[in-house]
């Protein structure tokens, strides 16, 4: 390709950004945060499922609880996905991005799981 055509179509040549390496500490912290998040989400979801089954067995309407059990995690996942696709976040290294998203996702289900554990125990 003619260099002037290249410059006319794509602008002047610029070197690409170097690929950022993953750091083991960041990878370990991200894994720990996501494991804690998934564990607490599973525990809270299981507790709500038991309440849903008990309510259905007692003949109570459970549509609101079932809707809550589906919509809240779906909304949280949609928010995290939108954040992960934001231009500033996409420029981060993959491990740093996972650490950031894990730090945002972890507190709410973990605190809810601890509070429910204390109140039911």
Coordinates of N, CA, C and O in Angstrom, one line a residue:
X1 N 0.8 -1.2 0.0 CA 0.0 0.0 0.0 C 0.9 1.2 0.0 O 1.9 1.3 0.7
X2 N 0.5 2.2 -0.7 CA 1.2 3.5 -0.8 C 1.1 4.2 0.6 O 0.1 4.3 1.2
X3 N 2.3 4.6 1.1 CA 2.3 5.3 2.4 C 1.4 6.5 2.5 O 0.8 6.7 3.6
X4 N 1.2 7.2 1.4 CA 0.3 8.4 1.5 C -1.1 7.9 1.6 O -2.0 8.6 2.2
X5 N -1.5 6.8 0.9 CA -2.8 6.3 1.1 C -3.1 5.8 2.5 O -4.2 6.0 3.0
X6 N -2.1 5.1 3.0 CA -2.3 4.7 4.4 C -2.5 5.8 5.4 O -3.4 5.8 6.2
X7 N -1.8 6.9 5.2 CA -1.9 8.1 6.1 C -3.2 8.8 5.8 O -3.9 9.3 6.8
X8 N -3.7 8.8 4.6 CA -5.0 9.5 4.3 C -6.2 8.7 4.8 O -7.1 9.3 5.3
X9 N -6.1 7.4 4.8 CA -7.2 6.6 5.3 C -7.2 6.4 6.8 O -8.3 6.5 7.4
X10 N -6.1 6.2 7.4 CA -6.0 5.9 8.8 C -5.3 6.9 9.7 O -5.2 6.7 10.9
X11 N -4.8 7.9 9.1 CA -4.0 8.9 9.9 C -2.6 8.5 10.0 O -2.2 7.4 9.5
X12 N -1.8 9.3 10.6 CA -0.4 8.9 10.7 C -0.2 7.6 11.5 O -0.9 7.4 12.5
X13 N 0.9 6.9 11.2 CA 1.2 5.7 11.9 C 1.6 6.0 13.4 O 2.3 6.9 13.6
X14 N 1.0 5.2 14.3 CA 1.4 5.4 15.7 C 1.6 4.0 16.2 O 0.9 3.0 15.9
X15 N 2.6 3.8 17.0 CA 2.9 2.5 17.6 C 1.8 2.1 18.6 O 1.2 3.0 19.2
X16 N 1.4 0.8 18.6 CA 0.4 0.4 19.5 C 0.9 0.4 21.0 O 2.1 0.4 21.2
X17 N -0.1 0.4 21.9 CA 0.3 0.4 23.3 C 0.9 -1.0 23.7 O 0.4 -2.0 23.2
X18 N 1.8 -1.0 24.5 CA 2.4 -2.3 25.0 C 1.3 -3.1 25.8 O 0.5 -2.5 26.5
X19 N 1.4 -4.4 25.6 CA 0.4 -5.2 26.4 C 0.8 -5.2 27.8 O 2.0 -5.5 28.2
X20 N -0.1 -5.0 28.7 CA 0.2 -5.0 30.1 C 0.2 -6.4 30.7 O -0.7 -7.2 30.4
X21 N 1.2 -6.7 31.5 CA 1.3 -8.0 32.0 C 0.4 -8.1 33.3 O 0.3 -7.2 34.0
X22 N -0.1 -9.3 33.5 CA -0.9 -9.6 34.7 C 0.0 -9.8 35.9 O 1.1 -10.5 35.8
X23 N -0.3 -9.2 37.0 CA 0.5 -9.4 38.2 C -0.1 -10.4 39.1 O -1.3 -10.4 39.3
X24 N 0.7 -11.4 39.6 CA 0.1 -12.5 40.4 C -0.7 -12.0 41.6 O -1.7 -12.7 42.0
X25 N -0.2 -11.0 42.3 CA -1.0 -10.5 43.5 C -2.3 -10.0 43.1 O -3.3 -10.3 43.8
X26 N -2.4 -9.3 42.0 CA -3.7 -8.7 41.6 C -4.6 -9.9 41.1 O -5.8 -9.9 41.5
X27 N -4.1 -10.9 40.5 CA -4.9 -12.0 40.1 C -5.4 -12.8 41.3 O -6.6 -13.2 41.3
X28 N -4.6 -13.0 42.3 CA -5.0 -13.7 43.5 C -6.1 -12.9 44.3 O -7.1 -13.5 44.7
X29 N -5.9 -11.6 44.4 CA -6.9 -10.7 45.0 C -8.2 -10.8 44.3 O -9.3 -10.8 44.9
X30 N -8.2 -10.7 43.0 CA -9.4 -10.7 42.2 C -10.1 -12.1 42.3 O -11.3 -12.1 42.5
X31 N -9.3 -13.1 42.3 CA -9.9 -14.5 42.5 C -10.6 -14.6 43.9 O -11.7 -15.2 44.0
X32 N -9.9 -14.1 44.9 CA -10.4 -14.1 46.3 C -11.7 -13.3 46.4 O -12.7 -13.8 46.9
X33 N -11.7 -12.1 45.8 CA -13.0 -11.3 45.8 C -14.1 -11.9 45.1 O -15.3 -12.0 45.6
X34 N -13.8 -12.5 43.9 CA -14.9 -13.1 43.2 C -15.4 -14.4 43.8 O -16.6 -14.7 43.8
X35 N -14.5 -15.2 44.5 CA -14.9 -16.4 45.2 C -15.8 -16.0 46.4 O -16.9 -16.6 46.6
X36 N -15.4 -15.0 47.1 CA -16.3 -14.5 48.2 C -17.6 -14.0 47.7 O -18.7 -14.3 48.3
X37 N -17.6 -13.3 46.6 CA -18.9 -12.8 46.0 C -19.8 -13.9 45.6 O -21.0 -13.9 45.9
X38 N -19.2 -14.9 44.9 CA -20.0 -16.0 44.4 C -20.5 -16.9 45.6 O -21.7 -17.3 45.5
X39 N -19.7 -17.1 46.6 CA -20.1 -17.8 47.7 C -21.3 -17.2 48.5 O -22.3 -17.8 48.8
X40 N -21.2 -15.9 48.7 CA -22.3 -15.2 49.4 C -23.5 -15.1 48.5 O -24.6 -15.2 49.0
X41 N -23.4 -14.9 47.2 CA -24.6 -14.8 46.3 C -25.3 -16.2 46.3 O -26.5 -16.3 46.4
X42 N -24.5 -17.3 46.3 CA -25.1 -18.6 46.3 C -25.8 -18.9 47.7 O -26.9 -19.4 47.7
X43 N -25.2 -18.4 48.8 CA -25.8 -18.6 50.1 C -27.1 -17.8 50.2 O -28.2 -18.4 50.7
X44 N -27.1 -16.6 49.8 CA -28.3 -15.7 49.9 C -29.4 -16.3 48.9 O -30.6 -16.3 49.3
X45 N -29.0 -16.6 47.7 CA -29.9 -17.2 46.8 C -30.6 -18.5 47.3 O -31.8 -18.7 47.1
X46 N -29.8 -19.3 47.9 CA -30.3 -20.6 48.5 C -31.3 -20.3 49.6 O -32.3 -21.0 49.7
X47 N -31.0 -19.3 50.5 CA -31.9 -19.0 51.5 C -33.2 -18.4 51.0 O -34.3 -18.8 51.5
X48 N -33.1 -17.6 50.0 CA -34.3 -17.1 49.4 C -35.1 -18.2 48.7 O -36.4 -18.1 48.7
X49 N -34.4 -19.1 48.1 CA -35.1 -20.2 47.5 C -35.8 -21.1 48.5 O -37.0 -21.5 48.2
X50 N -35.2 -21.3 49.6 CA -35.9 -22.1 50.7 C -37.1 -21.3 51.2 O -38.2 -21.9 51.4
X51 N -37.0 -20.0 51.3 CA -38.2 -19.2 51.7 C -39.3 -19.2 50.7 O -40.5 -19.3 51.0
X52 N -38.9 -19.3 49.4 CA -39.8 -19.3 48.3 C -40.6 -20.7 48.3 O -41.8 -20.7 48.2
X53 N -39.8 -21.8 48.5 CA -40.5 -23.1 48.6 C -41.4 -23.2 49.8 O -42.5 -23.7 49.7
X54 N -41.0 -22.7 50.9 CA -41.8 -22.8 52.1 C -43.1 -21.9 51.9 O -44.1 -22.3 52.3
X55 N -42.9 -20.8 51.3 CA -44.1 -19.9 51.1 C -45.0 -20.6 50.1 O -46.3 -20.5 50.3
X56 N -44.5 -21.2 49.1 CA -45.4 -21.9 48.1 C -46.1 -23.1 48.8 O -47.2 -23.4 48.5
X57 N -45.4 -23.8 49.6 CA -46.0 -25.0 50.3 C -47.0 -24.5 51.3 O -48.0 -25.3 51.5
X58 N -46.9 -23.3 51.8 CA -47.9 -22.8 52.8 C -49.1 -22.2 52.0 O -50.1 -21.8 52.7
X59 N -49.0 -22.1 50.7 CA -50.1 -21.5 49.9 C -50.1 -20.0 49.8 O -51.1 -19.4 49.4
X60 N -49.0 -19.4 50.1 CA -48.8 -18.0 50.0 C -48.4 -17.6 48.6 O -47.8 -18.3 47.9
X61 N -48.9 -16.4 48.1 CA -48.4 -16.0 46.8 C -46.9 -15.6 46.9 O -46.4 -14.9 47.8
X62 N -46.1 -16.2 46.0 CA -44.7 -16.0 46.0 C -44.2 -15.3 44.7 O -43.0 -15.3 44.5
X63 N -45.0 -14.7 44.0 CA -44.6 -14.1 42.7 C -43.7 -12.9 42.9 O -42.7 -12.7 42.2
X64 N -43.9 -12.1 44.0 CA -43.0 -11.0 44.3 C -41.6 -11.4 44.6 O -40.6 -10.8 44.2
X65 N -41.5 -12.4 45.5 CA -40.2 -12.9 45.9 C -39.5 -13.6 44.7 O -38.3 -13.4 44.6
X66 N -40.2 -14.3 43.9 CA -39.6 -14.9 42.7 C -39.1 -13.9 41.8 O -38.0 -14.0 41.2
X67 N -39.9 -12.8 41.6 CA -39.4 -11.7 40.7 C -38.2 -11.1 41.3 O -37.3 -10.8 40.5
X68 N -38.2 -10.9 42.6 CA -37.0 -10.3 43.2 C -35.8 -11.2 43.1 O -34.7 -10.7 42.9
X69 N -36.0 -12.5 43.2 CA -34.9 -13.5 43.1 C -34.3 -13.5 41.7 O -33.1 -13.8 41.6
X70 N -35.0 -13.1 40.7 CA -34.5 -13.1 39.4 C -34.0 -11.8 38.9 O -32.9 -11.7 38.3
X71 N -34.7 -10.7 39.3 CA -34.4 -9.4 38.7 C -33.2 -8.7 39.4 O -32.4 -8.0 38.7
X72 N -33.0 -8.9 40.7 CA -31.9 -8.2 41.4 C -30.6 -8.7 40.9 O -29.7 -7.9 40.5
X73 N -30.3 -10.0 40.8 CA -29.0 -10.5 40.3 C -28.9 -10.1 38.8 O -27.7 -9.8 38.4
X74 N -29.9 -10.1 38.0 CA -29.9 -9.8 36.6 C -29.5 -8.3 36.5 O -28.7 -7.9 35.6
X75 N -30.1 -7.4 37.3 CA -29.7 -6.0 37.2 C -28.3 -5.8 37.6 O -27.6 -4.9 37.0
X76 N -27.8 -6.5 38.7 CA -26.5 -6.3 39.1 C -25.5 -6.8 38.0 O -24.5 -6.1 37.8
X77 N -25.8 -7.9 37.4 CA -24.9 -8.4 36.3 C -24.9 -7.4 35.1 O -23.9 -7.2 34.5
X78 N -26.1 -6.9 34.8 CA -26.1 -5.9 33.7 C -25.3 -4.6 34.0 O -24.6 -4.1 33.1
X79 N -25.4 -4.2 35.2 CA -24.6 -3.0 35.6 C -23.1 -3.3 35.6 O -22.3 -2.4 35.1
X80 N -22.7 -4.4 36.1 CA -21.3 -4.8 36.0 C -20.8 -5.0 34.6 O -19.7 -4.6 34.2
X81 N -21.6 -5.5 33.7 CA -21.3 -5.7 32.3 C -21.1 -4.4 31.6 O -20.2 -4.1 30.9
X82 N -22.0 -3.4 31.9 CA -21.9 -2.1 31.3 C -20.7 -1.4 31.8 O -20.0 -0.7 31.0
X83 N -20.4 -1.6 33.1 CA -19.1 -0.9 33.6 C -17.9 -1.6 33.0 O -16.9 -0.9 32.6
X84 N -17.9 -2.9 32.8 CA -16.7 -3.6 32.2 C -16.5 -3.2 30.8 O -15.4 -3.2 30.3
X85 N -17.6 -2.7 30.1 CA -17.4 -2.3 28.7 C -17.2 -0.8 28.5 O -17.1 -0.3 27.4
X86 N -17.1 -0.1 29.6 CA -16.8 1.4 29.5 C -15.3 1.5 29.0 O -14.4 0.7 29.3
X87 N -15.1 2.6 28.2 CA -13.8 2.7 27.6 C -12.6 2.8 28.6 O -11.6 2.3 28.4
X88 N -12.8 3.5 29.7 CA -11.8 3.7 30.7 C -11.4 2.3 31.3 O -10.2 2.1 31.7
X89 N -12.4 1.5 31.6 CA -12.2 0.2 32.2 C -11.6 -0.8 31.2 O -10.8 -1.6 31.6
X90 N -12.0 -0.7 30.0 CA -11.5 -1.6 29.0 C -10.0 -1.4 28.7 O -9.3 -2.3 28.3
X91 N -9.5 -0.2 29.0 CA -8.0 0.0 28.8 C -7.2 -0.7 29.9 O -6.0 -0.8 29.8
X92 N -7.8 -1.1 31.0 CA -7.1 -1.7 32.1 C -6.6 -3.1 31.7 O -7.2 -3.7 30.8
X93 N -5.6 -3.6 32.4 CA -5.2 -5.0 32.2 C -6.4 -5.9 32.7 O -7.2 -5.5 33.5
X94 N -6.5 -7.1 32.2 CA -7.6 -8.0 32.5 C -7.7 -8.3 34.0 O -8.8 -8.3 34.6
X95 N -6.5 -8.5 34.7 CA -6.6 -8.8 36.1 C -7.0 -7.6 36.9 O -7.8 -7.7 37.9
X96 N -6.6 -6.4 36.5 CA -7.0 -5.2 37.2 C -8.5 -4.9 37.0 O -9.2 -4.5 37.9
X97 N -9.0 -5.2 35.8 CA -10.4 -5.0 35.5 C -11.2 -6.0 36.4 O -12.2 -5.6 37.0
X98 N -10.8 -7.2 36.5 CA -11.5 -8.2 37.4 C -11.4 -7.8 38.8 O -12.4 -8.0 39.6
X99 N -10.3 -7.3 39.3 CA -10.2 -6.8 40.7 C -11.1 -5.6 40.9 O -11.8 -5.6 41.9
X100 N -11.2 -4.7 40.0 CA -12.1 -3.5 40.1 C -13.6 -4.0 40.2 O -14.3 -3.6 41.1
X101 N -14.0 -4.8 39.3 CA -15.3 -5.3 39.2 C -15.7 -6.2 40.4 O -16.8 -6.1 41.0
X102 N -14.7 -7.0 40.9 CA -14.9 -7.8 42.1 C -15.1 -6.9 43.3 O -15.9 -7.2 44.2
X103 N -14.3 -5.8 43.4 CA -14.4 -4.9 44.5 C -15.8 -4.2 44.6 O -16.3 -3.9 45.6
X104 N -16.3 -4.0 43.4 CA -17.6 -3.3 43.3 C -18.8 -4.3 43.6 O -19.8 -4.0 44.1
X105 N -18.6 -5.6 43.2 CA -19.6 -6.6 43.3 C -19.7 -7.2 44.7 O -20.7 -7.7 45.1
X106 N -18.6 -7.3 45.4 CA -18.5 -8.1 46.6 C -19.2 -7.5 47.8 O -19.9 -8.3 48.5
X107 N -19.2 -6.2 48.2 CA -19.7 -5.8 49.5 C -21.2 -6.1 49.7 O -21.5 -6.5 50.8
X108 N -22.0 -5.8 48.7 CA -23.5 -6.0 49.0 C -23.9 -7.4 49.3 O -24.5 -7.7 50.4
X109 N -23.5 -8.4 48.5 CA -24.0 -9.8 48.8 C -23.2 -10.3 50.1 O -23.8 -11.1 50.8
X110 N -22.0 -9.9 50.3 CA -21.3 -10.4 51.4 C -21.9 -9.9 52.7 O -22.1 -10.6 53.7
X111 N -22.2 -8.6 52.8 CA -22.8 -8.0 54.0 C -24.2 -8.6 54.2 O -24.6 -8.9 55.3
X112 N -24.9 -8.8 53.1 CA -26.3 -9.4 53.2 C -26.2 -10.8 53.7 O -27.0 -11.2 54.6
X113 N -25.2 -11.6 53.3 CA -25.0 -12.9 53.7 C -24.7 -13.0 55.2 O -25.2 -13.8 55.9
X114 N -23.8 -12.1 55.6 CA -23.4 -12.0 57.1 C -24.6 -11.6 57.9 O -24.8 -12.3 59.0
X115 N -25.3 -10.6 57.5 CA -26.5 -10.2 58.3 C -27.5 -11.3 58.4 O -28.1 -11.6 59.4
X116 N -27.8 -12.0 57.2 CA -28.8 -13.1 57.3 C -28.3 -14.2 58.1 O -29.1 -14.9 58.7
X117 N -27.0 -14.5 58.1 CA -26.4 -15.6 58.9 C -26.6 -15.3 60.4 O -27.0 -16.2 61.1
X118 N -26.4 -14.1 60.7 CA -26.5 -13.7 62.2 C -27.9 -13.7 62.6 O -28.3 -14.2 63.7
X119 N -28.8 -13.2 61.7 CA -30.3 -13.2 62.1 C -30.9 -14.5 62.1 O -31.9 -14.7 62.9
X120 N -30.5 -15.5 61.3 CA -31.1 -16.8 61.2 C -30.4 -17.8 62.2 O -31.0 -18.8 62.4
X121 N -29.2 -17.4 62.6 CA -28.5 -18.4 63.4 C -28.7 -18.2 64.8 O -29.3 -18.3 65.7

